[in-house]
Amino acid sequence: MRPVVLVLSVIAGSVALAGTPALAAQDCAGLANLKIENTNLLSATEVPATGDLPPYCRVLGFVRPAINFEVRLPLQSWNGKFYMAGCGGFCGALASDVPGFTNAMNFGLRRNYAVSTMDSGHWGTNVLDGRWAMNNPVAQMDWGQRAVTETARVTKSLVKSYYGTEQKKSYFLGCSTGGRMAAIEAL
């Protein structure tokens, strides 16, 4: 009779764990080794809770040739949704902790969304620096059309690999250039 109880206990434990959204299908560090088309994943590290932010897995990388991105995946209590933050002006930096609508990832992270943002495909000294676009049609295309779509594609791949399921809903927030980004992604 003991073997039956042990087997039932293991099965019950497995069923209980399978329904827990806090458990990831893959560990955070392992995400850095994923192969995603046209993407280089540079790092994946766990970040402890600080202030009002929950602990999360921070993934940095770029979509070739030059769209830098950051993804933050809650380690616990993921709400099953994806939230992407746009940026203003010409972007040009991964300023993910700047308050307001400029790369405001933490708004979604506080609410247990998987979140991401990007630099729009180039680096600049500030959001008004447009020198990167001069004689650079690739960067122009990234800023104009590719950056949001490609970052969303990679984020959704990371979400599925990390949590073992796709997001139920996806949201995008931004104003100014971020609003333009949202309109392009909605098309």
Short mmCIF file of C-alpha atoms in Angstrom, two decimals:
data_model
loop_
_atom_site.label_atom_id
_atom_site.label_comp_id
_atom_site.label_asym_id
_atom_site.label_seq_id
_atom_site.Cartn_x
_atom_site.Cartn_y
_atom_site.Cartn_z
CA MET A 1 0.00 0.00 0.00
CA ARG A 2 2.88 2.42 0.58
CA PRO A 3 4.03 2.44 -3.09
CA VAL A 4 0.53 3.44 -4.16
CA VAL A 5 0.45 6.33 -1.67
CA LEU A 6 3.88 7.48 -2.82
CA VAL A 7 2.86 7.36 -6.48
CA LEU A 8 -0.37 9.25 -5.76
CA SER A 9 1.59 11.80 -3.75
CA VAL A 10 4.04 12.36 -6.63
CA ILE A 11 1.20 12.66 -9.17
CA ALA A 12 -0.73 15.10 -6.95
CA GLY A 13 2.42 17.15 -6.41
CA SER A 14 3.12 17.23 -10.14
CA VAL A 15 -0.43 18.35 -10.93
CA ALA A 16 -0.24 21.08 -8.28
CA LEU A 17 3.07 22.35 -9.62
CA ALA A 18 1.91 22.31 -13.23
CA GLY A 19 -0.88 24.75 -12.39
CA THR A 20 1.41 27.23 -10.64
CA PRO A 21 2.06 30.24 -12.89
CA ALA A 22 5.13 31.22 -10.85
CA LEU A 23 7.11 28.27 -12.21
CA ALA A 24 9.07 28.84 -15.39
CA ALA A 25 9.48 26.23 -18.10
CA GLN A 26 13.15 27.21 -18.35
CA ASP A 27 15.60 28.90 -15.99
CA CYS A 28 16.50 32.53 -16.59
CA ALA A 29 20.19 32.03 -17.40
CA GLY A 30 19.28 29.38 -19.99
CA LEU A 31 17.46 31.99 -22.09
CA ALA A 32 20.81 33.46 -23.16
CA ASN A 33 21.49 30.21 -25.05
CA LEU A 34 18.28 30.26 -27.12
CA LYS A 35 18.57 30.44 -30.88
CA ILE A 36 16.17 33.04 -32.28
CA GLU A 37 16.37 33.97 -35.95
CA ASN A 38 18.51 37.07 -36.68
CA THR A 39 18.96 37.68 -32.95
CA ASN A 40 21.95 37.74 -30.62
CA LEU A 41 21.08 37.22 -26.96
CA LEU A 42 23.83 38.82 -24.87
CA SER A 43 22.77 37.99 -21.30
CA ALA A 44 19.96 36.67 -19.14
CA THR A 45 20.23 37.33 -15.40
CA GLU A 46 17.90 37.26 -12.42
CA VAL A 47 17.38 40.65 -10.78
CA PRO A 48 16.17 40.65 -7.16
CA ALA A 49 13.13 42.63 -6.05
CA THR A 50 13.88 46.28 -5.28
CA GLY A 51 11.51 48.98 -4.12
CA ASP A 52 8.13 48.26 -5.70
CA LEU A 53 9.54 46.07 -8.49
CA PRO A 54 9.18 42.29 -8.30
CA PRO A 55 12.14 39.99 -9.02
CA TYR A 56 12.58 39.42 -12.74
CA CYS A 57 14.72 37.83 -15.43
CA ARG A 58 16.49 40.54 -17.45
CA VAL A 59 17.40 39.61 -21.03
CA LEU A 60 19.57 41.89 -23.17
CA GLY A 61 20.27 41.40 -26.85
CA PHE A 62 19.92 42.79 -30.33
CA VAL A 63 18.15 41.95 -33.55
CA ARG A 64 20.65 42.16 -36.38
CA PRO A 65 21.94 44.47 -37.52
CA ALA A 66 21.42 46.96 -34.66
CA ILE A 67 18.07 46.89 -32.79
CA ASN A 68 19.07 46.69 -29.13
CA PHE A 69 16.38 45.48 -26.73
CA GLU A 70 15.70 44.65 -23.11
CA VAL A 71 13.12 42.13 -21.90
CA ARG A 72 12.01 41.71 -18.28
CA LEU A 73 10.16 38.54 -17.29
CA PRO A 74 8.61 38.36 -13.79
CA LEU A 75 10.03 35.43 -11.82
CA GLN A 76 6.72 34.98 -9.96
CA SER A 77 3.04 35.61 -10.59
CA TRP A 78 3.29 36.41 -14.32
CA ASN A 79 -0.18 37.63 -15.35
CA GLY A 80 -0.02 35.92 -18.77
CA LYS A 81 0.29 39.21 -20.67
CA PHE A 82 2.94 41.08 -22.68
CA TYR A 83 3.47 44.85 -22.39
CA MET A 84 5.84 46.74 -24.69
CA ALA A 85 6.93 50.32 -24.04
CA GLY A 86 7.69 52.70 -26.88
CA CYS A 87 10.01 55.66 -26.75
CA GLY A 88 9.94 59.30 -27.76
CA GLY A 89 11.76 61.35 -30.36
CA PHE A 90 14.37 59.34 -32.22
CA CYS A 91 14.92 57.05 -29.18
CA GLY A 92 18.53 55.97 -29.52
CA ALA A 93 19.07 54.45 -26.06
CA LEU A 94 17.82 51.71 -23.77
CA ALA A 95 16.67 54.08 -21.04
CA SER A 96 14.41 51.47 -19.52
CA ASP A 97 14.18 53.04 -16.06
CA VAL A 98 13.27 56.58 -17.14
CA PRO A 99 9.85 57.47 -15.66
CA GLY A 100 6.95 58.54 -17.83
CA PHE A 101 6.24 57.21 -21.31
CA THR A 102 9.86 57.12 -22.48
CA ASN A 103 10.75 53.44 -22.25
CA ALA A 104 8.49 52.99 -19.23
CA MET A 105 8.89 49.24 -18.74
CA ASN A 106 8.51 49.31 -14.98
CA PHE A 107 4.85 50.37 -15.22
CA GLY A 108 4.05 46.95 -16.69
CA LEU A 109 6.56 45.00 -14.61
CA ARG A 110 4.95 46.26 -11.37
CA ARG A 111 1.73 44.68 -12.63
CA ASN A 112 3.44 41.35 -13.47
CA TYR A 113 3.50 41.74 -17.25
CA ALA A 114 6.36 40.37 -19.33
CA VAL A 115 7.78 43.67 -20.63
CA SER A 116 10.19 44.88 -23.29
CA THR A 117 11.55 47.95 -25.02
CA MET A 118 14.20 48.80 -27.61
CA ASP A 119 16.44 51.62 -28.83
CA SER A 120 14.71 51.80 -32.23
CA GLY A 121 17.72 50.47 -34.13
CA HIS A 122 20.43 53.05 -33.47
CA TRP A 123 22.31 54.98 -30.77
CA GLY A 124 22.04 58.72 -30.26
CA THR A 125 23.31 61.26 -27.76
CA ASN A 126 19.68 62.16 -26.89
CA VAL A 127 16.18 61.65 -28.31
CA LEU A 128 16.56 64.68 -30.59
CA ASP A 129 19.85 63.51 -32.16
CA GLY A 130 18.99 62.48 -35.72
CA ARG A 131 22.52 62.30 -37.13
CA TRP A 132 22.33 58.50 -37.19
CA ALA A 133 19.85 58.68 -40.10
CA MET A 134 22.14 60.52 -42.51
CA ASN A 135 23.09 58.15 -45.35
CA ASN A 136 21.98 55.17 -43.25
CA PRO A 137 18.95 53.52 -44.92
CA VAL A 138 19.18 50.44 -42.67
CA ALA A 139 18.85 52.53 -39.50
CA GLN A 140 16.07 54.54 -41.13
CA MET A 141 14.16 51.31 -41.87
CA ASP A 142 14.74 50.01 -38.33
CA TRP A 143 13.47 53.25 -36.78
CA GLY A 144 10.60 53.62 -39.24
CA GLN A 145 9.27 50.06 -39.36
CA ARG A 146 11.31 47.14 -38.03
CA ALA A 147 12.26 47.92 -34.41
CA VAL A 148 8.88 47.39 -32.75
CA THR A 149 7.87 44.37 -34.83
CA GLU A 150 11.21 42.62 -34.39
CA THR A 151 11.41 43.34 -30.67
CA ALA A 152 7.87 42.03 -30.18
CA ARG A 153 8.74 38.87 -32.15
CA VAL A 154 11.78 38.17 -29.99
CA THR A 155 9.96 39.00 -26.74
CA LYS A 156 7.13 36.63 -27.60
CA SER A 157 9.65 33.89 -28.33
CA LEU A 158 11.35 34.49 -24.97
CA VAL A 159 7.98 34.49 -23.18
CA LYS A 160 7.02 31.15 -24.71
CA SER A 161 10.40 29.60 -23.91
CA TYR A 162 10.49 30.93 -20.35
CA TYR A 163 6.91 30.31 -19.26
CA GLY A 164 6.13 27.36 -21.56
CA THR A 165 3.09 29.14 -23.03
CA GLU A 166 2.28 32.14 -25.19
CA GLN A 167 0.94 35.37 -23.75
CA LYS A 168 -2.85 35.72 -23.62
CA LYS A 169 -2.83 39.39 -24.61
CA SER A 170 -0.30 41.95 -25.86
CA TYR A 171 -0.25 45.68 -25.18
CA PHE A 172 1.84 48.59 -26.41
CA LEU A 173 2.18 51.96 -24.69
CA GLY A 174 3.86 55.06 -26.03
CA CYS A 175 3.32 58.66 -26.96
CA SER A 176 4.91 60.85 -29.62
CA THR A 177 7.18 58.44 -31.49
CA GLY A 178 5.83 55.70 -29.23
CA GLY A 179 2.35 56.49 -30.56
CA ARG A 180 3.64 56.22 -34.12
CA MET A 181 5.25 52.89 -33.17
CA ALA A 182 1.93 51.61 -31.78
CA ALA A 183 0.10 52.61 -34.97
CA ILE A 184 2.67 50.82 -37.16
CA GLU A 185 2.51 47.67 -35.04
CA ALA A 186 -1.30 47.71 -35.17
CA LEU A 187 -1.35 47.66 -38.98
#
